[in-house]
Amino acid sequence: MQIKGKVVLVTGANRGLGKQFVKSLLEAGASKVYAAARDPKSVDIPGAQAIRLDVTNAKDIAEAAAAYGDVQVVINNAGVSTRSPLTDPASTQDVRDVMEINLFGVLGVTQAFAPALKRNGGGALVNVLSVLSWASLPNGGAYHISKAAAWAATNALRIELREQGTLVVAAHPGLIDTDMTAKIDAPKSTPEDVVRLVLDAVARDHEEVLIDDTGRAIKQSLSTDKPAYIAGVTV
């Protein structure tokens, strides 16, 4: 489906990849872009409509779905990362906190806006996942768990939403040059390139998009005798 003329909602739109999604969507001719963030005042993108939406807050989600029922494309971009060893009992709370945003936030927003997508012709749902859906970095277990779960949820949602004509796209970027990865010294994709490839996948009705060579190599490894989820990932 083409973005031109569509009404799009982007979560986590005040910085990093989310901010770039909003800019690129407007450049692509979206008729309206709802730029969602916990604090709408933190969104400063000309042409976008900043809205309040904390993806961990059921009331926020319900109010947004009621107020913005013209949405045709939902981009679940909001996410968070943390680093701690799973063998440390303190990491259990990290897992819960990350799951609230990276998994339950995706589910909550999707559940609330799926009826609007159906009313508006089916549309598209884009879930920003990660190559770490399939493998883990050292001390990155909480993030890996959340993205693996979100990938599984995305696959299940695709089956459920197919009947109403909703395209469900799973995006699996590697490292992106944003503030989230500022302390990691390794090759990174630019937010502009990631968004371009994701929107191209939407335009081509592709249900999965791999962004870089790292993602392609990790995905390919899954059918070998040395899959990345056993070997791990180093940067």
C-alpha positions as a Python dict, from the first residue, in 0.01 Angstrom:
ca = {
    (1, 'M'): (0, 0, 0),
    (2, 'Q'): (112, 353, -73),
    (3, 'I'): (169, 605, 207),
    (4, 'K'): (62, 906, 2),
    (5, 'G'): (-272, 1032, 126),
    (6, 'K'): (-281, 802, 428),
    (7, 'V'): (-336, 887, 796),
    (8, 'V'): (-56, 740, 1006),
    (9, 'L'): (8, 699, 1378),
    (10, 'V'): (368, 665, 1503),
    (11, 'T'): (442, 576, 1866),
    (12, 'G'): (761, 696, 2032),
    (13, 'A'): (773, 980, 1781),
    (14, 'N'): (963, 1242, 1977),
    (15, 'R'): (1316, 1118, 1908),
    (16, 'G'): (1539, 878, 1721),
    (17, 'L'): (1378, 642, 1473),
    (18, 'G'): (1024, 753, 1558),
    (19, 'K'): (1105, 1114, 1478),
    (20, 'Q'): (1252, 1009, 1145),
    (21, 'F'): (943, 803, 1066),
    (22, 'V'): (728, 1111, 1111),
    (23, 'K'): (951, 1328, 892),
    (24, 'S'): (973, 1068, 616),
    (25, 'L'): (599, 998, 624),
    (26, 'L'): (524, 1366, 575),
    (27, 'E'): (776, 1383, 292),
    (28, 'A'): (611, 1077, 135),
    (29, 'G'): (278, 1259, 123),
    (30, 'A'): (90, 1120, 422),
    (31, 'S'): (-220, 1334, 464),
    (32, 'K'): (-184, 1337, 842),
    (33, 'V'): (73, 1201, 1087),
    (34, 'Y'): (-10, 1159, 1454),
    (35, 'A'): (323, 1183, 1637),
    (36, 'A'): (262, 1006, 1967),
    (37, 'A'): (471, 1049, 2281),
    (38, 'R'): (427, 1042, 2657),
    (39, 'D'): (477, 1419, 2652),
    (40, 'P'): (339, 1569, 2330),
    (41, 'K'): (531, 1889, 2405),
    (42, 'S'): (849, 1693, 2333),
    (43, 'V'): (741, 1653, 1970),
    (44, 'D'): (863, 1938, 1751),
    (45, 'I'): (812, 1831, 1391),
    (46, 'P'): (652, 2078, 1149),
    (47, 'G'): (340, 1935, 990),
    (48, 'A'): (288, 1659, 1246),
    (49, 'Q'): (6, 1644, 1498),
    (50, 'A'): (158, 1573, 1837),
    (51, 'I'): (-60, 1356, 2061),
    (52, 'R'): (-28, 1211, 2409),
    (53, 'L'): (17, 836, 2416),
    (54, 'D'): (203, 639, 2680),
    (55, 'V'): (193, 284, 2543),
    (56, 'T'): (200, 144, 2898),
    (57, 'N'): (-110, 340, 2998),
    (58, 'A'): (-440, 174, 2907),
    (59, 'K'): (-633, 500, 2953),
    (60, 'D'): (-402, 685, 2713),
    (61, 'I'): (-439, 411, 2454),
    (62, 'A'): (-818, 401, 2478),
    (63, 'E'): (-849, 779, 2456),
    (64, 'A'): (-618, 793, 2155),
    (65, 'A'): (-813, 521, 1974),
    (66, 'A'): (-1139, 705, 2040),
    (67, 'A'): (-1003, 1041, 1929),
    (68, 'Y'): (-805, 937, 1622),
    (69, 'G'): (-1030, 688, 1450),
    (70, 'D'): (-923, 796, 1100),
    (71, 'V'): (-590, 611, 1130),
    (72, 'Q'): (-503, 387, 834),
    (73, 'V'): (-147, 292, 927),
    (74, 'V'): (-10, 222, 1275),
    (75, 'I'): (365, 213, 1337),
    (76, 'N'): (453, 57, 1671),
    (77, 'N'): (794, 215, 1715),
    (78, 'A'): (811, 295, 2087),
    (79, 'G'): (1074, 83, 2256),
    (80, 'V'): (1327, 71, 2534),
    (81, 'S'): (1649, -119, 2600),
    (82, 'T'): (1839, -218, 2913),
    (83, 'R'): (2154, -418, 2981),
    (84, 'S'): (2200, -654, 3273),
    (85, 'P'): (2282, -1024, 3310),
    (86, 'L'): (1979, -1248, 3346),
    (87, 'T'): (2166, -1444, 3613),
    (88, 'D'): (2139, -1137, 3837),
    (89, 'P'): (1806, -1159, 4026),
    (90, 'A'): (1775, -781, 3993),
    (91, 'S'): (1733, -823, 3617),
    (92, 'T'): (1389, -977, 3663),
    (93, 'Q'): (1242, -633, 3714),
    (94, 'D'): (1428, -511, 3404),
    (95, 'V'): (1260, -784, 3202),
    (96, 'R'): (917, -684, 3333),
    (97, 'D'): (979, -315, 3262),
    (98, 'V'): (1106, -375, 2908),
    (99, 'M'): (821, -614, 2830),
    (100, 'E'): (565, -352, 2933),
    (101, 'I'): (677, -129, 2647),
    (102, 'N'): (826, -362, 2386),
    (103, 'L'): (556, -630, 2404),
    (104, 'F'): (249, -519, 2595),
    (105, 'G'): (269, -169, 2450),
    (106, 'V'): (261, -317, 2100),
    (107, 'L'): (-32, -541, 2191),
    (108, 'G'): (-228, -263, 2360),
    (109, 'V'): (-193, -19, 2072),
    (110, 'T'): (-272, -288, 1814),
    (111, 'Q'): (-581, -408, 1999),
    (112, 'A'): (-712, -52, 2032),
    (113, 'F'): (-652, 54, 1671),
    (114, 'A'): (-731, -270, 1486),
    (115, 'P'): (-1103, -178, 1462),
    (116, 'A'): (-1012, 159, 1307),
    (117, 'L'): (-786, -9, 1054),
    (118, 'K'): (-1071, -241, 962),
    (119, 'R'): (-1320, 45, 924),
    (120, 'N'): (-1074, 236, 709),
    (121, 'G'): (-1012, -41, 460),
    (122, 'G'): (-760, -264, 634),
    (123, 'G'): (-451, -49, 619),
    (124, 'A'): (-121, -156, 767),
    (125, 'L'): (43, -232, 1100),
    (126, 'V'): (421, -197, 1126),
    (127, 'N'): (600, -338, 1430),
    (128, 'V'): (958, -221, 1477),
    (129, 'L'): (1135, -528, 1611),
    (130, 'S'): (1507, -610, 1591),
    (131, 'V'): (1762, -863, 1470),
    (132, 'L'): (1777, -937, 1843),
    (133, 'S'): (1440, -1104, 1800),
    (134, 'W'): (1658, -1400, 1698),
    (135, 'A'): (1973, -1365, 1910),
    (136, 'S'): (2110, -1185, 2214),
    (137, 'L'): (2395, -952, 2294),
    (138, 'P'): (2597, -1009, 2612),
    (139, 'N'): (2389, -880, 2904),
    (140, 'G'): (2110, -796, 2660),
    (141, 'G'): (1875, -1074, 2761),
    (142, 'A'): (1586, -856, 2872),
    (143, 'Y'): (1574, -677, 2537),
    (144, 'H'): (1613, -1005, 2347),
    (145, 'I'): (1327, -1163, 2541),
    (146, 'S'): (1100, -868, 2471),
    (147, 'K'): (1176, -855, 2099),
    (148, 'A'): (1148, -1231, 2057),
    (149, 'A'): (809, -1216, 2225),
    (150, 'A'): (706, -918, 2012),
    (151, 'W'): (810, -1107, 1699),
    (152, 'A'): (596, -1403, 1802),
    (153, 'A'): (307, -1167, 1875),
    (154, 'T'): (353, -999, 1537),
    (155, 'N'): (331, -1334, 1359),
    (156, 'A'): (14, -1422, 1548),
    (157, 'L'): (-139, -1079, 1483),
    (158, 'R'): (-63, -1114, 1113),
    (159, 'I'): (-279, -1426, 1098),
    (160, 'E'): (-559, -1265, 1300),
    (161, 'L'): (-562, -940, 1103),
    (162, 'R'): (-528, -1091, 757),
    (163, 'E'): (-905, -1152, 738),
    (164, 'Q'): (-976, -781, 775),
    (165, 'G'): (-719, -693, 507),
    (166, 'T'): (-454, -543, 735),
    (167, 'L'): (-95, -576, 616),
    (168, 'V'): (130, -663, 913),
    (169, 'V'): (498, -580, 866),
    (170, 'A'): (779, -697, 1094),
    (171, 'A'): (1087, -473, 1069),
    (172, 'H'): (1414, -621, 1196),
    (173, 'P'): (1685, -353, 1207),
    (174, 'G'): (2029, -406, 1353),
    (175, 'L'): (2207, -119, 1526),
    (176, 'I'): (2065, 222, 1436),
    (177, 'D'): (2253, 547, 1485),
    (178, 'T'): (2032, 695, 1757),
    (179, 'D'): (2083, 795, 2120),
    (180, 'M'): (1989, 441, 2227),
    (181, 'T'): (2309, 304, 2071),
    (182, 'A'): (2534, 607, 2127),
    (183, 'K'): (2774, 414, 2353),
    (184, 'I'): (2815, 121, 2113),
    (185, 'D'): (3114, 143, 1876),
    (186, 'A'): (3002, -63, 1578),
    (187, 'P'): (2859, -14, 1227),
    (188, 'K'): (2509, 133, 1237),
    (189, 'S'): (2232, 210, 991),
    (190, 'T'): (2105, 563, 969),
    (191, 'P'): (1745, 628, 1077),
    (192, 'E'): (1679, 761, 727),
    (193, 'D'): (1784, 433, 565),
    (194, 'V'): (1583, 222, 809),
    (195, 'V'): (1266, 421, 752),
    (196, 'R'): (1314, 421, 375),
    (197, 'L'): (1341, 41, 368),
    (198, 'V'): (1043, -6, 599),
    (199, 'L'): (819, 225, 397),
    (200, 'D'): (933, 54, 78),
    (201, 'A'): (829, -280, 231),
    (202, 'V'): (486, -134, 309),
    (203, 'A'): (454, -5, -47),
    (204, 'R'): (541, -350, -183),
    (205, 'D'): (314, -536, 63),
    (206, 'H'): (614, -721, 207),
    (207, 'E'): (544, -869, 549),
    (208, 'E'): (904, -878, 674),
    (209, 'V'): (1196, -643, 615),
    (210, 'L'): (1561, -699, 700),
    (211, 'I'): (1758, -376, 712),
    (212, 'D'): (2126, -463, 692),
    (213, 'D'): (2383, -738, 634),
    (214, 'T'): (2387, -823, 1005),
    (215, 'G'): (2015, -891, 1004),
    (216, 'R'): (2034, -1098, 687),
    (217, 'A'): (2323, -1305, 826),
    (218, 'I'): (2149, -1366, 1158),
    (219, 'K'): (1823, -1467, 987),
    (220, 'Q'): (2009, -1698, 749),
    (221, 'S'): (2194, -1860, 1041),
    (222, 'L'): (1869, -1983, 1193),
    (223, 'S'): (1856, -2278, 954),
    (224, 'T'): (2220, -2378, 1006),
    (225, 'D'): (2390, -2591, 1274),
    (226, 'K'): (2533, -2271, 1429),
    (227, 'P'): (2232, -2042, 1468),
    (228, 'A'): (2285, -1696, 1612),
    (229, 'Y'): (2059, -1767, 1908),
    (230, 'I'): (2314, -2023, 2026),
    (231, 'A'): (2631, -1847, 1918),
    (232, 'G'): (2517, -1505, 2041),
    (233, 'V'): (2597, -1170, 1883),
    (234, 'T'): (2899, -951, 1947),
    (235, 'V'): (2952, -586, 1856),
}
